[in-house]
PDB file of C-alpha atoms and ligand atoms in Angstrom:
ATOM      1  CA  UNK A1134       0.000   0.000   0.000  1.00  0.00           C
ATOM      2  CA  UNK A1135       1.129   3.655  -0.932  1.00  0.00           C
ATOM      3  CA  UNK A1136       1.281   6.275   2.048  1.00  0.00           C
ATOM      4  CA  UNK A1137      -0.886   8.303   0.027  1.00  0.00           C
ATOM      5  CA  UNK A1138      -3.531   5.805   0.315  1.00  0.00           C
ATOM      6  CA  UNK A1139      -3.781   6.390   4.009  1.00  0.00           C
ATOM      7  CA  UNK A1140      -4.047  10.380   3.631  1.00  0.00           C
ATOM      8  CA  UNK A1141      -5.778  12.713   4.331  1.00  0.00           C
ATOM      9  CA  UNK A1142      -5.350  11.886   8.136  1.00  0.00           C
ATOM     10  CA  UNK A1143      -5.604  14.877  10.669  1.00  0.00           C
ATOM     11  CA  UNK A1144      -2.158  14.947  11.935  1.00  0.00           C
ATOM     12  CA  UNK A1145      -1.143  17.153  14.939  1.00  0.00           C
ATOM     13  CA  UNK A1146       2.559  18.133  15.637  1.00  0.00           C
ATOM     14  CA  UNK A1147       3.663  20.438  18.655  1.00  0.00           C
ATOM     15  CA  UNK A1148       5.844  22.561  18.669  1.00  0.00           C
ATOM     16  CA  UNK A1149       5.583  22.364  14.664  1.00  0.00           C
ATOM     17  CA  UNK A1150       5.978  26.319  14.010  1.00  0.00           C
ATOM     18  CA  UNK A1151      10.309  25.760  13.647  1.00  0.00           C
ATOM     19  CA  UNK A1152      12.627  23.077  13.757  1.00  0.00           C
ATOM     20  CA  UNK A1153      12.103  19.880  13.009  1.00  0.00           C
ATOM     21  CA  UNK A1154       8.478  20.241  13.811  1.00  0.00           C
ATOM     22  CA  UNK A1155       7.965  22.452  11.272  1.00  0.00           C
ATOM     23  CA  UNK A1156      10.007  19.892   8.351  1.00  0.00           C
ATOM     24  CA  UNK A1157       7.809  16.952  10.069  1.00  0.00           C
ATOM     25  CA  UNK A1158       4.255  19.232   9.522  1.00  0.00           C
ATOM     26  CA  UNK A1159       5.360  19.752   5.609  1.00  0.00           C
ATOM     27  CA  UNK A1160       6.340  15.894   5.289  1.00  0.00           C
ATOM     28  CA  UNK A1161       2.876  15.272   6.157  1.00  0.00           C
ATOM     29  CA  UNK A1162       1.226  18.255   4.269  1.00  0.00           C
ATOM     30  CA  UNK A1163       3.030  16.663   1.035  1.00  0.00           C
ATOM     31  CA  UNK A1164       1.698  13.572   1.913  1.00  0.00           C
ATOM     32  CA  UNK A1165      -1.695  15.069   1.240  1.00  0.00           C
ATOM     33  CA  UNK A1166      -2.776  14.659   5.182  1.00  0.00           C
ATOM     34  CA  UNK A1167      -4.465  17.502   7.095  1.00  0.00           C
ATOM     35  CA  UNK A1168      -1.830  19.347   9.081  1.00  0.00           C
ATOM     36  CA  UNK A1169      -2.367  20.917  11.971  1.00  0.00           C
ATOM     37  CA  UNK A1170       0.679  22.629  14.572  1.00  0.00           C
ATOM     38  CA  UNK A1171       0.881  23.668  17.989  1.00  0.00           C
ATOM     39  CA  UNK A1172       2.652  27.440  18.610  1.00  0.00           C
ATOM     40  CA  UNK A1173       3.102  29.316  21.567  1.00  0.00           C
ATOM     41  CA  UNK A1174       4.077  32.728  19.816  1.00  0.00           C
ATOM     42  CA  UNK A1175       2.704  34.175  16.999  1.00  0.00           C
ATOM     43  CA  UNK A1176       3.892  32.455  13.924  1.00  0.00           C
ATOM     44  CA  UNK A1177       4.265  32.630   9.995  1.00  0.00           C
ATOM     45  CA  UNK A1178       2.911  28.873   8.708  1.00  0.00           C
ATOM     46  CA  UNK A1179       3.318  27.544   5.402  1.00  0.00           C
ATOM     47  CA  UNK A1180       0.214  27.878   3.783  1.00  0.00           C
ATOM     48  CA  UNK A1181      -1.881  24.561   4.324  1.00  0.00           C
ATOM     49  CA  UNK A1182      -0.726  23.895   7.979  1.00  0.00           C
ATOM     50  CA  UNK A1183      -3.006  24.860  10.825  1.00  0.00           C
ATOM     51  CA  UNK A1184      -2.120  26.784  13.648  1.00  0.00           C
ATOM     52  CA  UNK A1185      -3.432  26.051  16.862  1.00  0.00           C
ATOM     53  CA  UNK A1186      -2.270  27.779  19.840  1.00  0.00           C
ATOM     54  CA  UNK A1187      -0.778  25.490  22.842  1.00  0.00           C
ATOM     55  CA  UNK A1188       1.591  25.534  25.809  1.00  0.00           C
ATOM     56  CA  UNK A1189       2.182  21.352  26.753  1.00  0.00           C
ATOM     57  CA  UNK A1190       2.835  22.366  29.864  1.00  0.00           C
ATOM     58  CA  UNK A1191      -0.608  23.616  30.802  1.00  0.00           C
ATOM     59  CA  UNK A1192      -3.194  20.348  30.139  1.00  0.00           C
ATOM     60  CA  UNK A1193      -6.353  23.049  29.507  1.00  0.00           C
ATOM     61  CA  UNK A1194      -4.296  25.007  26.620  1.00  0.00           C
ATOM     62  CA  UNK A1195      -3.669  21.322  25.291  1.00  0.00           C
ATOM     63  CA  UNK A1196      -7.419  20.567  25.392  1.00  0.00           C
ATOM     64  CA  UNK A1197      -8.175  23.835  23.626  1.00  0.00           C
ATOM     65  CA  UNK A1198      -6.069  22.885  21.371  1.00  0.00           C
ATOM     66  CA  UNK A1199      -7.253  19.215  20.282  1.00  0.00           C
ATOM     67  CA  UNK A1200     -11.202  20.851  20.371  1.00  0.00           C
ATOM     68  CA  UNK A1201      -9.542  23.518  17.777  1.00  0.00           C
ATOM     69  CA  UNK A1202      -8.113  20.893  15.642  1.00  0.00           C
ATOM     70  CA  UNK A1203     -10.845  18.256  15.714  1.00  0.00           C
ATOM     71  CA  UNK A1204     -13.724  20.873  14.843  1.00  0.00           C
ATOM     72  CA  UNK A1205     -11.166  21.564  11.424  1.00  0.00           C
ATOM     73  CA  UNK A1206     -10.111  18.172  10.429  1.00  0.00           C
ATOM     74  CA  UNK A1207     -11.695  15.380  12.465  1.00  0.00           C
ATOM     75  CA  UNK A1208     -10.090  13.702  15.584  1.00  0.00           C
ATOM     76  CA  UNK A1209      -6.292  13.498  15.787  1.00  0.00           C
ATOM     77  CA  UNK A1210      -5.090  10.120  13.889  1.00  0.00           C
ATOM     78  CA  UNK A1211      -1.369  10.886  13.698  1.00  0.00           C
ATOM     79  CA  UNK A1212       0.534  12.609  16.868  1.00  0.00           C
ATOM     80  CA  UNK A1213       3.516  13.682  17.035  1.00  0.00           C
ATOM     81  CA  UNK A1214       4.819  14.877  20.468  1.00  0.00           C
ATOM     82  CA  UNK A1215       7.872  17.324  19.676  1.00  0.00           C
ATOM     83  CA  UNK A1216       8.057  20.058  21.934  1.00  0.00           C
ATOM     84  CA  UNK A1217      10.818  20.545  23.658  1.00  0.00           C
ATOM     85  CA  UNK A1218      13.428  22.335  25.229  1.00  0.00           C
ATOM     86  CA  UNK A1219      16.917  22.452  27.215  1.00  0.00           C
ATOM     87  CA  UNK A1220      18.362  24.276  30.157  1.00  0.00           C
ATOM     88  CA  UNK A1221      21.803  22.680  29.603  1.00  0.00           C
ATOM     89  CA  UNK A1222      24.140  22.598  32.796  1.00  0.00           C
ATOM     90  CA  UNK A1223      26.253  20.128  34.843  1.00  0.00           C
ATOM     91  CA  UNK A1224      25.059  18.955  37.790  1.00  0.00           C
ATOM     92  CA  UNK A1225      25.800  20.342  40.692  1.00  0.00           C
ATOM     93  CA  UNK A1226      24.957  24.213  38.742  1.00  0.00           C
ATOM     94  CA  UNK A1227      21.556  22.092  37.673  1.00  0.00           C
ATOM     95  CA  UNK A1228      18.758  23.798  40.064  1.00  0.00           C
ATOM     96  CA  UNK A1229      15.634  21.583  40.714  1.00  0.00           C
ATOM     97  CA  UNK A1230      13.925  24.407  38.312  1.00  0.00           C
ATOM     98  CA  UNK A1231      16.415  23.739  35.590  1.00  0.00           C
ATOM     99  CA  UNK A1232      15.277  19.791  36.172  1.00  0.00           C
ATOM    100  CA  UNK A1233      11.707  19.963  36.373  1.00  0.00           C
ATOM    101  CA  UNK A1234      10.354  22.534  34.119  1.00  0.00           C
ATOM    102  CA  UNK A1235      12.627  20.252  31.625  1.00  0.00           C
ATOM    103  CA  UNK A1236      10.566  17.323  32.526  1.00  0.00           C
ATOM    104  CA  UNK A1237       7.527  19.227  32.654  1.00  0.00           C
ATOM    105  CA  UNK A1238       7.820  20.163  29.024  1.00  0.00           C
ATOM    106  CA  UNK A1239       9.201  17.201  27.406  1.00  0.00           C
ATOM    107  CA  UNK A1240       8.002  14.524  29.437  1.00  0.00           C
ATOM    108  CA  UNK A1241       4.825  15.243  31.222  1.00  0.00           C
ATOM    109  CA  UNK A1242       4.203  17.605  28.010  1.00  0.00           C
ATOM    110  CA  UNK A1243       4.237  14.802  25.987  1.00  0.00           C
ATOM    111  CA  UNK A1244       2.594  12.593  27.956  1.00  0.00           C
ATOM    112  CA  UNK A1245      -0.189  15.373  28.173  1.00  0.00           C
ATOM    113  CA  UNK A1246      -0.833  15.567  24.794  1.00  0.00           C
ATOM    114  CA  UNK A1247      -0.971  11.338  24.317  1.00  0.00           C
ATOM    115  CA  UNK A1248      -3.496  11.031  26.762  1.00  0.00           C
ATOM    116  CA  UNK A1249      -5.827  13.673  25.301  1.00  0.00           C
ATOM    117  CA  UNK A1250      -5.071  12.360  21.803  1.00  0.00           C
ATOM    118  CA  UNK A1251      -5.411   7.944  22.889  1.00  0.00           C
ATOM    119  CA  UNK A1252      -9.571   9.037  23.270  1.00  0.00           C
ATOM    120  CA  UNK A1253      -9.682   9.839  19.658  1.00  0.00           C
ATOM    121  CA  UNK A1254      -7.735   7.111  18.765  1.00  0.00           C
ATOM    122  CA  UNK A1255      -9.044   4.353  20.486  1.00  0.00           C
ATOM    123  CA  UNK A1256     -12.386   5.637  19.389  1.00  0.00           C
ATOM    124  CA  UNK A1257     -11.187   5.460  16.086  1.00  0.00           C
ATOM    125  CA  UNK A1258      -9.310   1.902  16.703  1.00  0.00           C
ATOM    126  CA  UNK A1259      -6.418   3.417  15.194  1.00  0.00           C
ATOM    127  CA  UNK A1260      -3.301   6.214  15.797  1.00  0.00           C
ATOM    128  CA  UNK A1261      -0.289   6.650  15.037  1.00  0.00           C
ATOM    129  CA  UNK A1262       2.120   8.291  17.772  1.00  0.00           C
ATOM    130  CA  UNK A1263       5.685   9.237  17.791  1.00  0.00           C
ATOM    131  CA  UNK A1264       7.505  10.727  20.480  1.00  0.00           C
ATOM    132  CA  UNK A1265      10.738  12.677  19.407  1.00  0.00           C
ATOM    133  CA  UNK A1266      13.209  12.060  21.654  1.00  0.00           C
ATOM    134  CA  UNK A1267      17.179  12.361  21.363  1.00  0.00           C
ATOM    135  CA  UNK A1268      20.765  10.458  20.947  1.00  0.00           C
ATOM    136  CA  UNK A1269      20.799  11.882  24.634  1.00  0.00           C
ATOM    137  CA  UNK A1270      18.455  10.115  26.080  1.00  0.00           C
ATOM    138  CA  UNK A1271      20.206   6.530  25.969  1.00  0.00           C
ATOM    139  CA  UNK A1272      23.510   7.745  24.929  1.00  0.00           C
ATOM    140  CA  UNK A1273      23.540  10.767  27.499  1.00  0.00           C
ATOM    141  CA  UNK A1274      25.240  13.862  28.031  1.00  0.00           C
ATOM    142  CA  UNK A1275      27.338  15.656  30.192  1.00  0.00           C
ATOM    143  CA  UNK A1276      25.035  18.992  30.809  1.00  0.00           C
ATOM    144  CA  UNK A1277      22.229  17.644  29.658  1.00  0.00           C
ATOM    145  CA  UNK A1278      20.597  15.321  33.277  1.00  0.00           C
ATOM    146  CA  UNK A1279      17.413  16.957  32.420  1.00  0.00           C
ATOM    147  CA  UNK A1280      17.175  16.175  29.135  1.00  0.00           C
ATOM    148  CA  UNK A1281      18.752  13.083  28.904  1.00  0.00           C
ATOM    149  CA  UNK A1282      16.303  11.688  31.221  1.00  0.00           C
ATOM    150  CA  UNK A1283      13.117  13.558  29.853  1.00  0.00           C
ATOM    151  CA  UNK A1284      14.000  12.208  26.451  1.00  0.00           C
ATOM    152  CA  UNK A1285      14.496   8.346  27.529  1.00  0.00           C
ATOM    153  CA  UNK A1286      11.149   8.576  29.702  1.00  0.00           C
ATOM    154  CA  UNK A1287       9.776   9.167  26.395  1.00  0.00           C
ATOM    155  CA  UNK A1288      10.922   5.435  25.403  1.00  0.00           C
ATOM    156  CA  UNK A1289       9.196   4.145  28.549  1.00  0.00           C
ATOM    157  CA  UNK A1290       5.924   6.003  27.336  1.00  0.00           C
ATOM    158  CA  UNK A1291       6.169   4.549  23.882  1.00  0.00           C
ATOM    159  CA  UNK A1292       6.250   0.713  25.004  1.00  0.00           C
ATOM    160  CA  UNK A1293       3.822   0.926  27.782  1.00  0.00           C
ATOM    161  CA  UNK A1294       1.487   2.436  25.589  1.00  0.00           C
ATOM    162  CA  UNK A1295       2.511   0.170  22.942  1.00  0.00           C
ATOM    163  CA  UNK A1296       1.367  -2.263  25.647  1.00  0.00           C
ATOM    164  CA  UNK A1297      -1.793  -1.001  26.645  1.00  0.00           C
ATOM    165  CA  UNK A1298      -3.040  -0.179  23.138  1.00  0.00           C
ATOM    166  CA  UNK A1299      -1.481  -2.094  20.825  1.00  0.00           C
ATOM    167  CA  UNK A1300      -4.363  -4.635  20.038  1.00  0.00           C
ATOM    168  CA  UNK A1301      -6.933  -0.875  19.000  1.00  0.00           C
ATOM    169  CA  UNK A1302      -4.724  -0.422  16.089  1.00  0.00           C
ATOM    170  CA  UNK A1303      -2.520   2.147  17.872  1.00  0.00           C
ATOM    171  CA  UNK A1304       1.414   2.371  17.248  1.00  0.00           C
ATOM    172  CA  UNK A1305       3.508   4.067  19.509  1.00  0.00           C
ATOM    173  CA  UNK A1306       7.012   4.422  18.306  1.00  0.00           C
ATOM    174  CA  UNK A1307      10.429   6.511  19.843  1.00  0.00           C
ATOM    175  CA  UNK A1308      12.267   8.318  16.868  1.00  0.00           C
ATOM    176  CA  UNK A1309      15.623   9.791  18.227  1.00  0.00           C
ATOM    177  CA  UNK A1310      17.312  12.235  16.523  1.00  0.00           C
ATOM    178  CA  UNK A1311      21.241  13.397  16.870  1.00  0.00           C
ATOM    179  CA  UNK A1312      22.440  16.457  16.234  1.00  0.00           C
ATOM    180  CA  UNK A1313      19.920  18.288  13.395  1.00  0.00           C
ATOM    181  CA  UNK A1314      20.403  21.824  12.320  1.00  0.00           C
ATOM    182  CA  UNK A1315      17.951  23.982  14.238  1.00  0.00           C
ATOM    183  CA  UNK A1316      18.057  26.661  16.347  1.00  0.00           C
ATOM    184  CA  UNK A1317      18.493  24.143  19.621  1.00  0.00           C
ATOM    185  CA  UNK A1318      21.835  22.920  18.054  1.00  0.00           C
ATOM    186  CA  UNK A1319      22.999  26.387  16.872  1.00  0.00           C
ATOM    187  CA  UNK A1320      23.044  27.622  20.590  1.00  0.00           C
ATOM    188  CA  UNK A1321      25.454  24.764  21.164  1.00  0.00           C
ATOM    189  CA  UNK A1322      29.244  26.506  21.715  1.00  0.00           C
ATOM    190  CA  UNK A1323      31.264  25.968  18.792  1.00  0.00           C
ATOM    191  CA  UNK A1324      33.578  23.711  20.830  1.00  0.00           C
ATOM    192  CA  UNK A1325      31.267  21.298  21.677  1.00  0.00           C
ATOM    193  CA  UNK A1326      29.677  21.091  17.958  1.00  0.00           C
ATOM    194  CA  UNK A1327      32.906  20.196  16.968  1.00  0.00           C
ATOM    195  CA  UNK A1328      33.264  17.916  19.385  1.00  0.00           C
ATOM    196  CA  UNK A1329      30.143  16.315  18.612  1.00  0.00           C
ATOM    197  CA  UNK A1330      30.738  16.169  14.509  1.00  0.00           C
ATOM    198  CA  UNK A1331      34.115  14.024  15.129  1.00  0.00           C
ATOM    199  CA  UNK A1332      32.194  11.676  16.969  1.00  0.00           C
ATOM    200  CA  UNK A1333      29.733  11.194  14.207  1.00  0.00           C
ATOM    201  CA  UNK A1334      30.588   8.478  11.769  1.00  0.00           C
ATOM    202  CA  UNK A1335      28.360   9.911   9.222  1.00  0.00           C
ATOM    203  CA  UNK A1336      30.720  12.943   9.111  1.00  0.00           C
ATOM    204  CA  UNK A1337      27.864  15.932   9.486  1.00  0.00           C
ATOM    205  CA  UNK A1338      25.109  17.369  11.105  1.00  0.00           C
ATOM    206  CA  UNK A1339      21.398  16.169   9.550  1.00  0.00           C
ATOM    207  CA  UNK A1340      18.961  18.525   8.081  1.00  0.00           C
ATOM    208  CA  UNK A1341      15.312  18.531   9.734  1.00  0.00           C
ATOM    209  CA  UNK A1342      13.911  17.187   6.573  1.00  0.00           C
ATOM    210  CA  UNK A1343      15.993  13.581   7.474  1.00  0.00           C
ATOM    211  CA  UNK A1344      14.000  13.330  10.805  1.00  0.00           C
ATOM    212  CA  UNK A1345      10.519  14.307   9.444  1.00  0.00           C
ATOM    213  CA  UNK A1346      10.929  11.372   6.566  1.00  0.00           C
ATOM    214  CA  UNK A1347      11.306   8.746   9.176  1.00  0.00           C
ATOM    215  CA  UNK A1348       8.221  10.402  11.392  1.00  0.00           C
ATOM    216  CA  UNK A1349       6.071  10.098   7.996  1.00  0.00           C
ATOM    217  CA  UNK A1350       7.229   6.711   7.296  1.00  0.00           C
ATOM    218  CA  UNK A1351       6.927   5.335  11.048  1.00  0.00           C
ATOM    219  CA  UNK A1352       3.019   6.683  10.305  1.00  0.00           C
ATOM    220  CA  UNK A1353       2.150   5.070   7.778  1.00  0.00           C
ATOM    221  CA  UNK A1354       0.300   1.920   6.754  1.00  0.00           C
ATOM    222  CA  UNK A1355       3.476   0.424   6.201  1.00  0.00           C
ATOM    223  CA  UNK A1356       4.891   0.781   9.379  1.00  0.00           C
ATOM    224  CA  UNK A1357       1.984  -0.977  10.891  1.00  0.00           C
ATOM    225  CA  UNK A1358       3.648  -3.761  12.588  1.00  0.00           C
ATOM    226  CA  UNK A1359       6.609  -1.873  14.489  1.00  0.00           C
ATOM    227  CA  UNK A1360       5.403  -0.945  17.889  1.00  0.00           C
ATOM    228  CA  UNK A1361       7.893   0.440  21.160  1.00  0.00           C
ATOM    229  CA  UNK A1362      10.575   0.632  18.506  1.00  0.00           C
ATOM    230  CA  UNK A1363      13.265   3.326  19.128  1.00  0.00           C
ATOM    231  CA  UNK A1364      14.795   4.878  15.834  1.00  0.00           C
ATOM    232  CA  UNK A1365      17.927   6.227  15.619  1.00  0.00           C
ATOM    233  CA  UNK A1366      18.370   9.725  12.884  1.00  0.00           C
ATOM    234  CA  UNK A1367      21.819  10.381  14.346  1.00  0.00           C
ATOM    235  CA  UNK A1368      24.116   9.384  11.712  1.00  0.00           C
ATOM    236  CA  UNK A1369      25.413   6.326  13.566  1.00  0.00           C
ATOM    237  CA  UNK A1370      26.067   8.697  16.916  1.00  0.00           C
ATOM    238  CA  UNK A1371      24.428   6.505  18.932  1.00  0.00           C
ATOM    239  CA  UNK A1372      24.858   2.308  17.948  1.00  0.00           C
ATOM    240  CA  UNK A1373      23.064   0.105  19.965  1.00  0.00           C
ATOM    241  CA  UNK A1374      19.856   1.985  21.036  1.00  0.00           C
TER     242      UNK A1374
HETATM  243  P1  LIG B  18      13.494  24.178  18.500  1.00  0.00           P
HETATM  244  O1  LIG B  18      14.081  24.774  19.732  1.00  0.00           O
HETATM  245  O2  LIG B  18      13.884  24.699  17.162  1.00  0.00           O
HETATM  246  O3  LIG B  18      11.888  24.135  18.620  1.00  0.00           O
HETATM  247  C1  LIG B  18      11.263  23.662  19.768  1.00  0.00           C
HETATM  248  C2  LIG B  18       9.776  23.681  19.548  1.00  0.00           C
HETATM  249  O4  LIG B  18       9.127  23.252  20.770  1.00  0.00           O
HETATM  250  C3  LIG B  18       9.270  25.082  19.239  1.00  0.00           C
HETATM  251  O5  LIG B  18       8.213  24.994  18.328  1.00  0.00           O
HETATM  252  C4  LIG B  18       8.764  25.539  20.602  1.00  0.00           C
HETATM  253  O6  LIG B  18       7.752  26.522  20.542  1.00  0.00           O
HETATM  254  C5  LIG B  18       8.179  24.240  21.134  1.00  0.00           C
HETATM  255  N1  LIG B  18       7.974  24.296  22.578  1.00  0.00           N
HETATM  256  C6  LIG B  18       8.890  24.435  23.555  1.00  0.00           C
HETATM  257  N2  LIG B  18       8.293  24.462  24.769  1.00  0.00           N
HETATM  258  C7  LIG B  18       6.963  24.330  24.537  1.00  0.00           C
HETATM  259  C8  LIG B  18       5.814  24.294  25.371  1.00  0.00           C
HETATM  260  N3  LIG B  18       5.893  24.404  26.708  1.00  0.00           N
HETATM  261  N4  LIG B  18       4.602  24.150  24.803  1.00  0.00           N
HETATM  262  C9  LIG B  18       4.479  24.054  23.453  1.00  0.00           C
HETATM  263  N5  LIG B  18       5.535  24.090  22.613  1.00  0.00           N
HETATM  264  C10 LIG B  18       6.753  24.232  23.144  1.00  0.00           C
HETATM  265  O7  LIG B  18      13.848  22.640  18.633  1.00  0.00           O
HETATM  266  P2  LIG B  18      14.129  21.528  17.530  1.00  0.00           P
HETATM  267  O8  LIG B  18      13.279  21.694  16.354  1.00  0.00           O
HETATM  268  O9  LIG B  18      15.595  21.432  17.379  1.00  0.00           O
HETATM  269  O10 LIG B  18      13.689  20.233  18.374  1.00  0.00           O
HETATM  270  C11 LIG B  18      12.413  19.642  18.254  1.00  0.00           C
HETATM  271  C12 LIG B  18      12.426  18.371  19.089  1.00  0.00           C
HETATM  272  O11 LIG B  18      13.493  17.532  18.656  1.00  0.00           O
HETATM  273  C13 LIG B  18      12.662  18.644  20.564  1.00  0.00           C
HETATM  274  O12 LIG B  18      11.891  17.756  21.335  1.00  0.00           O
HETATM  275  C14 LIG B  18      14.138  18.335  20.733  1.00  0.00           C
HETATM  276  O13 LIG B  18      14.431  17.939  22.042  1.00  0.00           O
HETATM  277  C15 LIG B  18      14.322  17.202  19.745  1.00  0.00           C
HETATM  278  N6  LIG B  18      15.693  17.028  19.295  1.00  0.00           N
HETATM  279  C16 LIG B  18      16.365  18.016  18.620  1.00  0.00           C
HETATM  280  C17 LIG B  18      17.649  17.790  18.184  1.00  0.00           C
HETATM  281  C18 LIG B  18      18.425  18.785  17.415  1.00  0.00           C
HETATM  282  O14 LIG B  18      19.571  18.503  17.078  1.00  0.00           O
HETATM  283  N7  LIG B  18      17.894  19.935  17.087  1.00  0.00           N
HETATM  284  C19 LIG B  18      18.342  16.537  18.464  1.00  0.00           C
HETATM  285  C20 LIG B  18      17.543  15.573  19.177  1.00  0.00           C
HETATM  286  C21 LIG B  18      16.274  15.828  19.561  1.00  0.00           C
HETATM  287  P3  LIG B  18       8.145  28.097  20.532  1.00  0.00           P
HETATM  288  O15 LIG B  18       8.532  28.437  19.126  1.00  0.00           O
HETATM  289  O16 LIG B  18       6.918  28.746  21.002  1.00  0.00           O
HETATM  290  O17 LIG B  18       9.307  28.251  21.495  1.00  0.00           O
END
C-alpha cells in the first residue's frame, strides 16, 4: 500500500511552528494529510498547515487545542509529540527548576498531549504516535541530566502504551534524533559542535527534513507492525539503542 492511500489523516505536531516540527508538519502536508501545529508565539505557517495555539505544559491550553483541531479536520489520527526544550548545565549548577520545568515540558508535556489524543484514537481503533526524543536520552550527556532523562522517559511512554493499546490499532514508536540543524543545536558553543561532529561516523550534522521522513514513514500503513521501537536519525552517533 502507498502512504498516500492512508491520507488525508488529521495529523497534529507540537511545537511544529520551527525546527524539526515544522520539516515533520510539511512531510505530512506533502503527503496530502491535514496538518495541523501547535505554537506558543505568533507564527508565519506555510500555507496549508493549521495553527493552533498550545503551551504542553498547561493540560487546559492542550485541550483547547485538540477541540480547535478536531472541529477543522476530524479527531487526531497521527501525533507527534515534539516540543521541547533544554536548560543545559552540569550537575551540581543544575537547580531543581532547571530539572523539572525540563521534565515538565518534554516529558509530562508529551505525555499530556498522548493522553488527550489515545480518546480519539481508540475511538477510532487506530493512531499513530511518535515521540521525538534524542541520541541523549540513551547515549547521554554531560550537561544535559534533564534532558537526557526527559527524552528516555519518552521510550518508557512509547512501550507501555505500545502495551496497553497495541491490540486498537494504535502504534507508539520513539524516533531519536542526533544532532539536526535547528536553532536548539545552533546555541550549542562551537567547541562542543565540533566535538560532537568528530564523533559522528556519518561525518555531518542532519537537516530537519531527514527526521521528518522517518516520522512520515513510522506513520504510515506500512509501518503498521513496528510498535515500542526506538529509531535512531543520528548518523550512527548513537549504535546500539
Ligand atoms: P526548537 O528549539 O527549534 O523548537 C522547539 C519547539 O518546541 C518550538 O516549536 C517551541 O515553541 C516548542 N515548545 C517548547 N516548549 C513548549 C511548550 N511548553 N509548549 C508548546 N511548545 C513548546 O527545537 P528543535 O526543532 O531542534 O527540536 C524539536 C524536538 O526535537 C525537541 O523535542 C528536541 O528535544 C528534539 N531534538 C532536537 C535535536 C536537534 O539537534 N535539534 C536533536 C535531538 C532531539 P516556541 O517556538 O513557542 O518556542
Amino acid at each position: 500500500m502507498t502512504e498516500a492511500a492512508t491520507a488525508p489523516r488529521s495529523v497534529l505536531i507540537t511545537g511544529g511552528n520551527r525546527g524539526i516540527g515544522l520539516a515533520i508538519a510539511e512531510a505530512f502536508l506533502a503527503n496530502g494529510d491535514k496538518v495541523a501545529v501547535t505554537y506558543r508565539s505568533e507564527t508565519k505557517l506555510p500555507e496549508g498547515i493549521l495553527g493552533v495555539k498550545a503551551d504542553v505544559t498547561d493540560e487546559a491550553s492542550v485541550d483547547a487545542a485538540f477541540k480547535e483541531v478536531e472541529a477543522a479536520h476530524g479527531p487526531v489520527e497521527v501525533l507527534v509529540a515534539n516540543a521541547g526544550i533544554t536548560k543545559d548545565t552540569l550537575l551540581l549548577r543544575m537547580s531543581e527548576d532547571d530539572f523539572t520545568s525540563v521534565i515538565d515540558t518534554n516529558l509530562t508535556g508529551a505525555f499530556r498531549v498522548i493522553k488527550r489524543a489515545s480518546k480519539g484514537m481508540i475511538r477510532l481503533r487506530k493512531g499513530r504516535v511518535v515521540l521525538i526524543s534524542s541520541v541523549s536520552g540513551l547515549y547521554g550527556a554531560p550537561g544535559q541530566i534533564n534532558y537526557s532523562a526527559s527524552k528516555a522517559g519518552l521510550v518508557g511512554i512509547a512501550r507501555s502504551l505500545t502495551r496497553e493499546l497495541g491490540s486498537r490499532g494504535i502504534t507508539a514508536n520513539v524516533v531519536a534524533p542526533g544532532f539536526i540543524n535547528t536553532d536548539m543545536t545552533a546555541e550549542l558553543p562551537e567547541a562542543t559542535q565540533k566535538d560532537y561532529l568528530s564523533s559522528i561516523p556519518a561525518g555531518r550534522f542532519a537537516e530537519a527534513s531527514e527526521v521528518a521522513n522517518v516520522v512520515r514513514w513510522i506513520s504510515s500503513d506500512e509501518a503498521a507492525y513496528i510498535s515500542g521501537a526506538v529509531i535512531p536519525v543520528d548518523g550512527g552517533l548513537g549504535m546500539g539503542h
